[in-house]
């Protein structure tokens, strides 16, 4: 399973990268705004800064919602760095753009996916990644994990190569359950990755080993 970090914070990206467990980065306009990155030139520079930390896929989201705009922005993003994956919203013009990018070898991440039907469309259009937002479904008392299961089944039935990138991860059990189901990738905030480290018996056991060593 691949681990992506879901942030535009350079220090957190570096920390996850230094742990040796980072396989990529996802960003979105909200995460960029959270870091105070404003203006096109600054946004594009920030993507390059991220690409220079991790030599792996970095999702950069288009803002346009019309086909021509998505294609124009996506091509500009893809030219920034070979690591860039163009993040495209699950809308009709987005699906059309996914097909355009796929035919030209530009890697894509179809975002804002909340149903199996949307995931099927993304795969048919040749998306590299599909991003089901599992936490946001859980937030409205819907079963986010069932969506991951459904997409896995559908993609396996037809051998679609689109990778399932489980997004909107809230806690470690989301990662564990995604791993059991066979999601290809999880993208999570840094604290959810480091929460995987935690177990009280590890802390107790280590304290005892060190105490015994010092006797
Ligand atoms: O980047 C997409 C997704 O991971 C957003 O997560 O926490 O805003 O629902 P969240």
mmCIF file with all atom_site columns, C-alpha atoms and ligand atoms in Angstrom:
data_model
loop_
_atom_site.group_PDB
_atom_site.id
_atom_site.type_symbol
_atom_site.label_atom_id
_atom_site.label_alt_id
_atom_site.label_comp_id
_atom_site.label_asym_id
_atom_site.label_entity_id
_atom_site.label_seq_id
_atom_site.pdbx_PDB_ins_code
_atom_site.Cartn_x
_atom_site.Cartn_y
_atom_site.Cartn_z
_atom_site.occupancy
_atom_site.B_iso_or_equiv
_atom_site.pdbx_formal_charge
_atom_site.auth_seq_id
_atom_site.auth_comp_id
_atom_site.auth_asym_id
_atom_site.auth_atom_id
_atom_site.pdbx_PDB_model_num
ATOM   1   C CA . UNK A 1 1   ? 0.000   0.000  0.000   1.00 0.00 ? 1   UNK A CA 1
ATOM   2   C CA . UNK A 1 2   ? 1.270   3.447  -0.890  1.00 0.00 ? 2   UNK A CA 1
ATOM   3   C CA . UNK A 1 3   ? 1.235   6.268  1.692   1.00 0.00 ? 3   UNK A CA 1
ATOM   4   C CA . UNK A 1 4   ? 0.635   9.794  0.428   1.00 0.00 ? 4   UNK A CA 1
ATOM   5   C CA . UNK A 1 5   ? 0.521   12.835 2.678   1.00 0.00 ? 5   UNK A CA 1
ATOM   6   C CA . UNK A 1 6   ? -2.473  15.144 2.262   1.00 0.00 ? 6   UNK A CA 1
ATOM   7   C CA . UNK A 1 7   ? -1.016  18.579 2.895   1.00 0.00 ? 7   UNK A CA 1
ATOM   8   C CA . UNK A 1 8   ? 0.736   21.538 1.291   1.00 0.00 ? 8   UNK A CA 1
ATOM   9   C CA . UNK A 1 9   ? 2.860   22.119 4.411   1.00 0.00 ? 9   UNK A CA 1
ATOM   10  C CA . UNK A 1 10  ? 6.510   21.746 3.388   1.00 0.00 ? 10  UNK A CA 1
ATOM   11  C CA . UNK A 1 11  ? 7.762   20.942 6.919   1.00 0.00 ? 11  UNK A CA 1
ATOM   12  C CA . UNK A 1 12  ? 5.217   18.123 7.312   1.00 0.00 ? 12  UNK A CA 1
ATOM   13  C CA . UNK A 1 13  ? 6.007   16.764 3.860   1.00 0.00 ? 13  UNK A CA 1
ATOM   14  C CA . UNK A 1 14  ? 9.708   16.765 4.744   1.00 0.00 ? 14  UNK A CA 1
ATOM   15  C CA . UNK A 1 15  ? 9.028   15.063 8.103   1.00 0.00 ? 15  UNK A CA 1
ATOM   16  C CA . UNK A 1 16  ? 7.015   12.259 6.470   1.00 0.00 ? 16  UNK A CA 1
ATOM   17  C CA . UNK A 1 17  ? 9.645   11.925 3.746   1.00 0.00 ? 17  UNK A CA 1
ATOM   18  C CA . UNK A 1 18  ? 12.433  11.700 6.345   1.00 0.00 ? 18  UNK A CA 1
ATOM   19  C CA . UNK A 1 19  ? 10.552  8.850  8.097   1.00 0.00 ? 19  UNK A CA 1
ATOM   20  C CA . UNK A 1 20  ? 11.095  6.881  4.893   1.00 0.00 ? 20  UNK A CA 1
ATOM   21  C CA . UNK A 1 21  ? 7.459   5.934  4.411   1.00 0.00 ? 21  UNK A CA 1
ATOM   22  C CA . UNK A 1 22  ? 6.256   8.581  1.986   1.00 0.00 ? 22  UNK A CA 1
ATOM   23  C CA . UNK A 1 23  ? 5.205   7.588  -1.535  1.00 0.00 ? 23  UNK A CA 1
ATOM   24  C CA . UNK A 1 24  ? 3.581   10.826 -2.698  1.00 0.00 ? 24  UNK A CA 1
ATOM   25  C CA . UNK A 1 25  ? 1.704   14.009 -1.876  1.00 0.00 ? 25  UNK A CA 1
ATOM   26  C CA . UNK A 1 26  ? -1.823  15.242 -2.508  1.00 0.00 ? 26  UNK A CA 1
ATOM   27  C CA . UNK A 1 27  ? -2.898  18.857 -2.242  1.00 0.00 ? 27  UNK A CA 1
ATOM   28  C CA . UNK A 1 28  ? -6.109  20.720 -2.887  1.00 0.00 ? 28  UNK A CA 1
ATOM   29  C CA . UNK A 1 29  ? -7.068  24.422 -3.024  1.00 0.00 ? 29  UNK A CA 1
ATOM   30  C CA . UNK A 1 30  ? -8.138  24.391 0.654   1.00 0.00 ? 30  UNK A CA 1
ATOM   31  C CA . UNK A 1 31  ? -4.793  22.938 1.751   1.00 0.00 ? 31  UNK A CA 1
ATOM   32  C CA . UNK A 1 32  ? -2.903  25.524 -0.328  1.00 0.00 ? 32  UNK A CA 1
ATOM   33  C CA . UNK A 1 33  ? -4.989  28.325 1.226   1.00 0.00 ? 33  UNK A CA 1
ATOM   34  C CA . UNK A 1 34  ? -4.263  26.917 4.691   1.00 0.00 ? 34  UNK A CA 1
ATOM   35  C CA . UNK A 1 35  ? -0.556  27.508 4.028   1.00 0.00 ? 35  UNK A CA 1
ATOM   36  C CA . UNK A 1 36  ? -1.289  31.069 2.877   1.00 0.00 ? 36  UNK A CA 1
ATOM   37  C CA . UNK A 1 37  ? -0.187  30.360 -0.708  1.00 0.00 ? 37  UNK A CA 1
ATOM   38  C CA . UNK A 1 38  ? -1.888  32.966 -2.898  1.00 0.00 ? 38  UNK A CA 1
ATOM   39  C CA . UNK A 1 39  ? -1.546  34.065 -6.517  1.00 0.00 ? 39  UNK A CA 1
ATOM   40  C CA . UNK A 1 40  ? -0.828  31.857 -9.514  1.00 0.00 ? 40  UNK A CA 1
ATOM   41  C CA . UNK A 1 41  ? 2.971   32.278 -9.522  1.00 0.00 ? 41  UNK A CA 1
ATOM   42  C CA . UNK A 1 42  ? 3.246   31.449 -5.813  1.00 0.00 ? 42  UNK A CA 1
ATOM   43  C CA . UNK A 1 43  ? 0.969   28.434 -6.202  1.00 0.00 ? 43  UNK A CA 1
ATOM   44  C CA . UNK A 1 44  ? 2.992   27.062 -9.119  1.00 0.00 ? 44  UNK A CA 1
ATOM   45  C CA . UNK A 1 45  ? 6.267   27.692 -7.266  1.00 0.00 ? 45  UNK A CA 1
ATOM   46  C CA . UNK A 1 46  ? 4.909   25.889 -4.205  1.00 0.00 ? 46  UNK A CA 1
ATOM   47  C CA . UNK A 1 47  ? 4.141   22.793 -6.295  1.00 0.00 ? 47  UNK A CA 1
ATOM   48  C CA . UNK A 1 48  ? 7.729   22.800 -7.559  1.00 0.00 ? 48  UNK A CA 1
ATOM   49  C CA . UNK A 1 49  ? 8.997   23.178 -3.971  1.00 0.00 ? 49  UNK A CA 1
ATOM   50  C CA . UNK A 1 50  ? 6.972   20.094 -2.983  1.00 0.00 ? 50  UNK A CA 1
ATOM   51  C CA . UNK A 1 51  ? 8.285   18.149 -5.995  1.00 0.00 ? 51  UNK A CA 1
ATOM   52  C CA . UNK A 1 52  ? 11.825  19.021 -4.938  1.00 0.00 ? 52  UNK A CA 1
ATOM   53  C CA . UNK A 1 53  ? 11.266  17.398 -1.514  1.00 0.00 ? 53  UNK A CA 1
ATOM   54  C CA . UNK A 1 54  ? 9.688   14.151 -2.694  1.00 0.00 ? 54  UNK A CA 1
ATOM   55  C CA . UNK A 1 55  ? 10.657  12.362 -5.852  1.00 0.00 ? 55  UNK A CA 1
ATOM   56  C CA . UNK A 1 56  ? 7.167   10.883 -6.210  1.00 0.00 ? 56  UNK A CA 1
ATOM   57  C CA . UNK A 1 57  ? 3.686   11.744 -7.435  1.00 0.00 ? 57  UNK A CA 1
ATOM   58  C CA . UNK A 1 58  ? 2.380   15.153 -6.334  1.00 0.00 ? 58  UNK A CA 1
ATOM   59  C CA . UNK A 1 59  ? -1.280  15.907 -7.053  1.00 0.00 ? 59  UNK A CA 1
ATOM   60  C CA . UNK A 1 60  ? -1.964  19.518 -8.074  1.00 0.00 ? 60  UNK A CA 1
ATOM   61  C CA . UNK A 1 61  ? -5.603  20.492 -8.528  1.00 0.00 ? 61  UNK A CA 1
ATOM   62  C CA . UNK A 1 62  ? -7.066  22.536 -11.370 1.00 0.00 ? 62  UNK A CA 1
ATOM   63  C CA . UNK A 1 63  ? -9.392  25.412 -10.499 1.00 0.00 ? 63  UNK A CA 1
ATOM   64  C CA . UNK A 1 64  ? -11.238 25.588 -13.831 1.00 0.00 ? 64  UNK A CA 1
ATOM   65  C CA . UNK A 1 65  ? -14.528 23.725 -14.159 1.00 0.00 ? 65  UNK A CA 1
ATOM   66  C CA . UNK A 1 66  ? -14.946 23.909 -17.944 1.00 0.00 ? 66  UNK A CA 1
ATOM   67  C CA . UNK A 1 67  ? -13.266 21.445 -20.309 1.00 0.00 ? 67  UNK A CA 1
ATOM   68  C CA . UNK A 1 68  ? -11.009 23.948 -22.096 1.00 0.00 ? 68  UNK A CA 1
ATOM   69  C CA . UNK A 1 69  ? -9.968  25.551 -18.820 1.00 0.00 ? 69  UNK A CA 1
ATOM   70  C CA . UNK A 1 70  ? -9.233  22.211 -17.155 1.00 0.00 ? 70  UNK A CA 1
ATOM   71  C CA . UNK A 1 71  ? -7.123  21.118 -20.133 1.00 0.00 ? 71  UNK A CA 1
ATOM   72  C CA . UNK A 1 72  ? -5.235  24.424 -20.220 1.00 0.00 ? 72  UNK A CA 1
ATOM   73  C CA . UNK A 1 73  ? -4.522  24.448 -16.475 1.00 0.00 ? 73  UNK A CA 1
ATOM   74  C CA . UNK A 1 74  ? -3.734  20.737 -16.386 1.00 0.00 ? 74  UNK A CA 1
ATOM   75  C CA . UNK A 1 75  ? -1.182  21.003 -19.189 1.00 0.00 ? 75  UNK A CA 1
ATOM   76  C CA . UNK A 1 76  ? 0.465   23.948 -17.441 1.00 0.00 ? 76  UNK A CA 1
ATOM   77  C CA . UNK A 1 77  ? 0.627   22.017 -14.155 1.00 0.00 ? 77  UNK A CA 1
ATOM   78  C CA . UNK A 1 78  ? 1.977   18.887 -15.860 1.00 0.00 ? 78  UNK A CA 1
ATOM   79  C CA . UNK A 1 79  ? 4.773   20.941 -17.462 1.00 0.00 ? 79  UNK A CA 1
ATOM   80  C CA . UNK A 1 80  ? 5.930   22.213 -14.065 1.00 0.00 ? 80  UNK A CA 1
ATOM   81  C CA . UNK A 1 81  ? 7.617   18.962 -13.037 1.00 0.00 ? 81  UNK A CA 1
ATOM   82  C CA . UNK A 1 82  ? 7.549   15.277 -14.035 1.00 0.00 ? 82  UNK A CA 1
ATOM   83  C CA . UNK A 1 83  ? 6.155   14.407 -10.558 1.00 0.00 ? 83  UNK A CA 1
ATOM   84  C CA . UNK A 1 84  ? 2.947   16.364 -11.091 1.00 0.00 ? 84  UNK A CA 1
ATOM   85  C CA . UNK A 1 85  ? -0.348  14.486 -11.289 1.00 0.00 ? 85  UNK A CA 1
ATOM   86  C CA . UNK A 1 86  ? -3.231  16.684 -12.459 1.00 0.00 ? 86  UNK A CA 1
ATOM   87  C CA . UNK A 1 87  ? -6.132  16.601 -10.007 1.00 0.00 ? 87  UNK A CA 1
ATOM   88  C CA . UNK A 1 88  ? -9.478  16.953 -11.776 1.00 0.00 ? 88  UNK A CA 1
ATOM   89  C CA . UNK A 1 89  ? -12.942 17.201 -10.186 1.00 0.00 ? 89  UNK A CA 1
ATOM   90  C CA . UNK A 1 90  ? -15.592 14.552 -10.844 1.00 0.00 ? 90  UNK A CA 1
ATOM   91  C CA . UNK A 1 91  ? -17.802 16.632 -13.127 1.00 0.00 ? 91  UNK A CA 1
ATOM   92  C CA . UNK A 1 92  ? -18.813 16.059 -16.753 1.00 0.00 ? 92  UNK A CA 1
ATOM   93  C CA . UNK A 1 93  ? -16.129 18.361 -18.192 1.00 0.00 ? 93  UNK A CA 1
ATOM   94  C CA . UNK A 1 94  ? -13.654 16.808 -15.780 1.00 0.00 ? 94  UNK A CA 1
ATOM   95  C CA . UNK A 1 95  ? -14.366 13.308 -17.101 1.00 0.00 ? 95  UNK A CA 1
ATOM   96  C CA . UNK A 1 96  ? -13.862 14.570 -20.651 1.00 0.00 ? 96  UNK A CA 1
ATOM   97  C CA . UNK A 1 97  ? -10.561 16.156 -19.591 1.00 0.00 ? 97  UNK A CA 1
ATOM   98  C CA . UNK A 1 98  ? -9.461  12.909 -17.874 1.00 0.00 ? 98  UNK A CA 1
ATOM   99  C CA . UNK A 1 99  ? -9.815  11.162 -21.227 1.00 0.00 ? 99  UNK A CA 1
ATOM   100 C CA . UNK A 1 100 ? -7.857  13.943 -22.972 1.00 0.00 ? 100 UNK A CA 1
ATOM   101 C CA . UNK A 1 101 ? -5.015  13.725 -20.435 1.00 0.00 ? 101 UNK A CA 1
ATOM   102 C CA . UNK A 1 102 ? -4.998  9.931  -20.476 1.00 0.00 ? 102 UNK A CA 1
ATOM   103 C CA . UNK A 1 103 ? -4.569  9.876  -24.262 1.00 0.00 ? 103 UNK A CA 1
ATOM   104 C CA . UNK A 1 104 ? -1.571  12.192 -23.933 1.00 0.00 ? 104 UNK A CA 1
ATOM   105 C CA . UNK A 1 105 ? 0.199   10.362 -21.103 1.00 0.00 ? 105 UNK A CA 1
ATOM   106 C CA . UNK A 1 106 ? -0.565  13.027 -18.481 1.00 0.00 ? 106 UNK A CA 1
ATOM   107 C CA . UNK A 1 107 ? -1.242  11.374 -15.114 1.00 0.00 ? 107 UNK A CA 1
ATOM   108 C CA . UNK A 1 108 ? -4.454  12.332 -13.321 1.00 0.00 ? 108 UNK A CA 1
ATOM   109 C CA . UNK A 1 109 ? -6.209  12.075 -9.982  1.00 0.00 ? 109 UNK A CA 1
ATOM   110 C CA . UNK A 1 110 ? -10.002 12.279 -10.155 1.00 0.00 ? 110 UNK A CA 1
ATOM   111 C CA . UNK A 1 111 ? -11.141 13.999 -6.975  1.00 0.00 ? 111 UNK A CA 1
ATOM   112 C CA . UNK A 1 112 ? -14.403 14.547 -5.078  1.00 0.00 ? 112 UNK A CA 1
ATOM   113 C CA . UNK A 1 113 ? -15.598 10.994 -5.690  1.00 0.00 ? 113 UNK A CA 1
ATOM   114 C CA . UNK A 1 114 ? -18.470 9.902  -3.442  1.00 0.00 ? 114 UNK A CA 1
ATOM   115 C CA . UNK A 1 115 ? -20.091 7.014  -5.332  1.00 0.00 ? 115 UNK A CA 1
ATOM   116 C CA . UNK A 1 116 ? -19.144 3.806  -7.126  1.00 0.00 ? 116 UNK A CA 1
ATOM   117 C CA . UNK A 1 117 ? -20.724 5.143  -10.315 1.00 0.00 ? 117 UNK A CA 1
ATOM   118 C CA . UNK A 1 118 ? -18.435 8.165  -10.266 1.00 0.00 ? 118 UNK A CA 1
ATOM   119 C CA . UNK A 1 119 ? -15.431 5.879  -9.702  1.00 0.00 ? 119 UNK A CA 1
ATOM   120 C CA . UNK A 1 120 ? -16.484 3.715  -12.656 1.00 0.00 ? 120 UNK A CA 1
ATOM   121 C CA . UNK A 1 121 ? -16.687 6.789  -14.895 1.00 0.00 ? 121 UNK A CA 1
ATOM   122 C CA . UNK A 1 122 ? -13.235 7.942  -13.769 1.00 0.00 ? 122 UNK A CA 1
ATOM   123 C CA . UNK A 1 123 ? -11.728 4.544  -14.589 1.00 0.00 ? 123 UNK A CA 1
ATOM   124 C CA . UNK A 1 124 ? -13.427 4.417  -17.991 1.00 0.00 ? 124 UNK A CA 1
ATOM   125 C CA . UNK A 1 125 ? -11.995 7.866  -18.757 1.00 0.00 ? 125 UNK A CA 1
ATOM   126 C CA . UNK A 1 126 ? -8.509  6.559  -17.934 1.00 0.00 ? 126 UNK A CA 1
ATOM   127 C CA . UNK A 1 127 ? -7.816  8.310  -14.615 1.00 0.00 ? 127 UNK A CA 1
ATOM   128 C CA . UNK A 1 128 ? -4.508  7.255  -13.043 1.00 0.00 ? 128 UNK A CA 1
ATOM   129 C CA . UNK A 1 129 ? -5.958  7.633  -9.532  1.00 0.00 ? 129 UNK A CA 1
ATOM   130 C CA . UNK A 1 130 ? -9.495  7.918  -8.207  1.00 0.00 ? 130 UNK A CA 1
ATOM   131 C CA . UNK A 1 131 ? -10.007 9.694  -4.867  1.00 0.00 ? 131 UNK A CA 1
ATOM   132 C CA . UNK A 1 132 ? -13.052 8.513  -2.894  1.00 0.00 ? 132 UNK A CA 1
ATOM   133 C CA . UNK A 1 133 ? -13.509 10.831 0.117   1.00 0.00 ? 133 UNK A CA 1
ATOM   134 C CA . UNK A 1 134 ? -14.202 8.339  2.834   1.00 0.00 ? 134 UNK A CA 1
ATOM   135 C CA . UNK A 1 135 ? -14.123 10.622 5.883   1.00 0.00 ? 135 UNK A CA 1
ATOM   136 C CA . UNK A 1 136 ? -16.565 13.096 4.394   1.00 0.00 ? 136 UNK A CA 1
ATOM   137 C CA . UNK A 1 137 ? -19.014 10.218 3.776   1.00 0.00 ? 137 UNK A CA 1
ATOM   138 C CA . UNK A 1 138 ? -18.594 9.025  7.374   1.00 0.00 ? 138 UNK A CA 1
ATOM   139 C CA . UNK A 1 139 ? -19.182 12.636 8.471   1.00 0.00 ? 139 UNK A CA 1
ATOM   140 C CA . UNK A 1 140 ? -22.718 12.486 7.044   1.00 0.00 ? 140 UNK A CA 1
ATOM   141 C CA . UNK A 1 141 ? -23.494 9.032  8.513   1.00 0.00 ? 141 UNK A CA 1
ATOM   142 C CA . UNK A 1 142 ? -22.798 7.256  5.236   1.00 0.00 ? 142 UNK A CA 1
ATOM   143 C CA . UNK A 1 143 ? -20.442 4.252  5.021   1.00 0.00 ? 143 UNK A CA 1
ATOM   144 C CA . UNK A 1 144 ? -17.227 5.539  3.459   1.00 0.00 ? 144 UNK A CA 1
ATOM   145 C CA . UNK A 1 145 ? -15.448 2.188  3.776   1.00 0.00 ? 145 UNK A CA 1
ATOM   146 C CA . UNK A 1 146 ? -18.239 0.416  1.875   1.00 0.00 ? 146 UNK A CA 1
ATOM   147 C CA . UNK A 1 147 ? -17.515 2.743  -1.034  1.00 0.00 ? 147 UNK A CA 1
ATOM   148 C CA . UNK A 1 148 ? -13.859 1.653  -1.030  1.00 0.00 ? 148 UNK A CA 1
ATOM   149 C CA . UNK A 1 149 ? -15.022 -2.002 -1.027  1.00 0.00 ? 149 UNK A CA 1
ATOM   150 C CA . UNK A 1 150 ? -17.424 -1.384 -3.921  1.00 0.00 ? 150 UNK A CA 1
ATOM   151 C CA . UNK A 1 151 ? -14.799 0.375  -6.030  1.00 0.00 ? 151 UNK A CA 1
ATOM   152 C CA . UNK A 1 152 ? -12.253 -2.417 -5.359  1.00 0.00 ? 152 UNK A CA 1
ATOM   153 C CA . UNK A 1 153 ? -14.785 -5.028 -6.513  1.00 0.00 ? 153 UNK A CA 1
ATOM   154 C CA . UNK A 1 154 ? -15.740 -3.109 -9.646  1.00 0.00 ? 154 UNK A CA 1
ATOM   155 C CA . UNK A 1 155 ? -12.149 -2.344 -10.658 1.00 0.00 ? 155 UNK A CA 1
ATOM   156 C CA . UNK A 1 156 ? -11.123 -5.977 -10.081 1.00 0.00 ? 156 UNK A CA 1
ATOM   157 C CA . UNK A 1 157 ? -14.119 -7.282 -12.064 1.00 0.00 ? 157 UNK A CA 1
ATOM   158 C CA . UNK A 1 158 ? -12.926 -5.423 -15.139 1.00 0.00 ? 158 UNK A CA 1
ATOM   159 C CA . UNK A 1 159 ? -9.199  -5.166 -14.427 1.00 0.00 ? 159 UNK A CA 1
ATOM   160 C CA . UNK A 1 160 ? -9.250  -1.377 -14.497 1.00 0.00 ? 160 UNK A CA 1
ATOM   161 C CA . UNK A 1 161 ? -5.765  -0.030 -13.884 1.00 0.00 ? 161 UNK A CA 1
ATOM   162 C CA . UNK A 1 162 ? -6.970  3.127  -12.109 1.00 0.00 ? 162 UNK A CA 1
ATOM   163 C CA . UNK A 1 163 ? -5.505  3.151  -8.599  1.00 0.00 ? 163 UNK A CA 1
ATOM   164 C CA . UNK A 1 164 ? -7.835  3.608  -5.620  1.00 0.00 ? 164 UNK A CA 1
ATOM   165 C CA . UNK A 1 165 ? -6.482  6.539  -3.582  1.00 0.00 ? 165 UNK A CA 1
ATOM   166 C CA . UNK A 1 166 ? -8.534  6.622  -0.388  1.00 0.00 ? 166 UNK A CA 1
ATOM   167 C CA . UNK A 1 167 ? -8.797  10.268 0.673   1.00 0.00 ? 167 UNK A CA 1
ATOM   168 C CA . UNK A 1 168 ? -10.316 12.265 3.505   1.00 0.00 ? 168 UNK A CA 1
ATOM   169 C CA . UNK A 1 169 ? -8.732  9.882  6.002   1.00 0.00 ? 169 UNK A CA 1
ATOM   170 C CA . UNK A 1 170 ? -9.486  10.799 9.612   1.00 0.00 ? 170 UNK A CA 1
ATOM   171 C CA . UNK A 1 171 ? -7.812  8.182  11.845  1.00 0.00 ? 171 UNK A CA 1
ATOM   172 C CA . UNK A 1 172 ? -5.526  5.102  11.822  1.00 0.00 ? 172 UNK A CA 1
ATOM   173 C CA . UNK A 1 173 ? -8.386  2.578  11.514  1.00 0.00 ? 173 UNK A CA 1
ATOM   174 C CA . UNK A 1 174 ? -9.289  4.153  8.179   1.00 0.00 ? 174 UNK A CA 1
ATOM   175 C CA . UNK A 1 175 ? -5.789  3.208  6.997   1.00 0.00 ? 175 UNK A CA 1
ATOM   176 C CA . UNK A 1 176 ? -5.985  -0.331 8.432   1.00 0.00 ? 176 UNK A CA 1
ATOM   177 C CA . UNK A 1 177 ? -9.419  -0.995 6.921   1.00 0.00 ? 177 UNK A CA 1
ATOM   178 C CA . UNK A 1 178 ? -8.322  0.411  3.553   1.00 0.00 ? 178 UNK A CA 1
ATOM   179 C CA . UNK A 1 179 ? -5.306  -1.920 3.667   1.00 0.00 ? 179 UNK A CA 1
ATOM   180 C CA . UNK A 1 180 ? -7.554  -4.933 4.399   1.00 0.00 ? 180 UNK A CA 1
ATOM   181 C CA . UNK A 1 181 ? -9.824  -4.063 1.485   1.00 0.00 ? 181 UNK A CA 1
ATOM   182 C CA . UNK A 1 182 ? -6.908  -3.500 -0.865  1.00 0.00 ? 182 UNK A CA 1
ATOM   183 C CA . UNK A 1 183 ? -7.050  0.225  -1.556  1.00 0.00 ? 183 UNK A CA 1
ATOM   184 C CA . UNK A 1 184 ? -3.892  0.988  -3.532  1.00 0.00 ? 184 UNK A CA 1
ATOM   185 C CA . UNK A 1 185 ? -3.089  4.277  -1.769  1.00 0.00 ? 185 UNK A CA 1
ATOM   186 C CA . UNK A 1 186 ? -4.153  6.241  1.302   1.00 0.00 ? 186 UNK A CA 1
ATOM   187 C CA . UNK A 1 187 ? -3.594  9.971  1.548   1.00 0.00 ? 187 UNK A CA 1
ATOM   188 C CA . UNK A 1 188 ? -3.608  11.244 5.104   1.00 0.00 ? 188 UNK A CA 1
ATOM   189 C CA . UNK A 1 189 ? -2.561  14.131 7.313   1.00 0.00 ? 189 UNK A CA 1
ATOM   190 C CA . UNK A 1 190 ? 0.830   13.588 9.000   1.00 0.00 ? 190 UNK A CA 1
ATOM   191 C CA . UNK A 1 191 ? -0.691  12.969 12.452  1.00 0.00 ? 191 UNK A CA 1
ATOM   192 C CA . UNK A 1 192 ? -2.663  9.965  11.179  1.00 0.00 ? 192 UNK A CA 1
ATOM   193 C CA . UNK A 1 193 ? 0.537   8.385  9.852   1.00 0.00 ? 193 UNK A CA 1
ATOM   194 C CA . UNK A 1 194 ? 2.369   8.971  13.145  1.00 0.00 ? 194 UNK A CA 1
ATOM   195 C CA . UNK A 1 195 ? -0.678  7.707  15.107  1.00 0.00 ? 195 UNK A CA 1
ATOM   196 C CA . UNK A 1 196 ? 0.038   4.299  13.529  1.00 0.00 ? 196 UNK A CA 1
ATOM   197 C CA . UNK A 1 197 ? 3.173   4.181  15.682  1.00 0.00 ? 197 UNK A CA 1
ATOM   198 C CA . UNK A 1 198 ? 1.293   4.308  18.943  1.00 0.00 ? 198 UNK A CA 1
ATOM   199 C CA . UNK A 1 199 ? 0.725   1.354  21.262  1.00 0.00 ? 199 UNK A CA 1
ATOM   200 C CA . UNK A 1 200 ? 0.897   1.491  25.076  1.00 0.00 ? 200 UNK A CA 1
ATOM   201 C CA . UNK A 1 201 ? 2.527   -1.955 25.258  1.00 0.00 ? 201 UNK A CA 1
ATOM   202 C CA . UNK A 1 202 ? 5.343   -0.691 23.025  1.00 0.00 ? 202 UNK A CA 1
ATOM   203 C CA . UNK A 1 203 ? 5.950   2.220  25.422  1.00 0.00 ? 203 UNK A CA 1
ATOM   204 C CA . UNK A 1 204 ? 5.764   -0.029 28.526  1.00 0.00 ? 204 UNK A CA 1
ATOM   205 C CA . UNK A 1 205 ? 7.964   -2.687 26.930  1.00 0.00 ? 205 UNK A CA 1
ATOM   206 C CA . UNK A 1 206 ? 10.603  -0.196 25.819  1.00 0.00 ? 206 UNK A CA 1
ATOM   207 C CA . UNK A 1 207 ? 10.696  1.465  29.248  1.00 0.00 ? 207 UNK A CA 1
ATOM   208 C CA . UNK A 1 208 ? 11.277  -1.954 30.863  1.00 0.00 ? 208 UNK A CA 1
ATOM   209 C CA . UNK A 1 209 ? 13.989  -2.968 28.391  1.00 0.00 ? 209 UNK A CA 1
ATOM   210 C CA . UNK A 1 210 ? 15.855  0.292  29.008  1.00 0.00 ? 210 UNK A CA 1
ATOM   211 C CA . UNK A 1 211 ? 15.423  0.034  32.781  1.00 0.00 ? 211 UNK A CA 1
ATOM   212 C CA . UNK A 1 212 ? 16.720  -3.580 32.768  1.00 0.00 ? 212 UNK A CA 1
ATOM   213 C CA . UNK A 1 213 ? 19.651  -2.567 30.587  1.00 0.00 ? 213 UNK A CA 1
ATOM   214 C CA . UNK A 1 214 ? 20.613  0.141  33.067  1.00 0.00 ? 214 UNK A CA 1
ATOM   215 C CA . UNK A 1 215 ? 20.536  -2.213 36.078  1.00 0.00 ? 215 UNK A CA 1
HETATM 216 O O1 . LIG B 2 .   ? -7.453  16.080 -0.446  1.00 0.00 ? 1   LIG B O1 1
HETATM 217 C C1 . LIG B 2 .   ? -8.730  15.513 -0.460  1.00 0.00 ? 1   LIG B C1 1
HETATM 218 C C2 . LIG B 2 .   ? -9.199  15.000 0.873   1.00 0.00 ? 1   LIG B C2 1
HETATM 219 O O2 . LIG B 2 .   ? -8.222  14.151 1.421   1.00 0.00 ? 1   LIG B O2 1
HETATM 220 C C3 . LIG B 2 .   ? -9.699  16.036 1.809   1.00 0.00 ? 1   LIG B C3 1
HETATM 221 O O3 . LIG B 2 .   ? -9.868  15.538 3.100   1.00 0.00 ? 1   LIG B O3 1
HETATM 222 O O4 . LIG B 2 .   ? -10.216 16.011 5.494   1.00 0.00 ? 1   LIG B O4 1
HETATM 223 O O5 . LIG B 2 .   ? -10.805 17.776 3.814   1.00 0.00 ? 1   LIG B O5 1
HETATM 224 O O6 . LIG B 2 .   ? -12.192 15.727 4.028   1.00 0.00 ? 1   LIG B O6 1
HETATM 225 P P1 . LIG B 2 .   ? -10.820 16.299 4.172   1.00 0.00 ? 1   LIG B P1 1
#
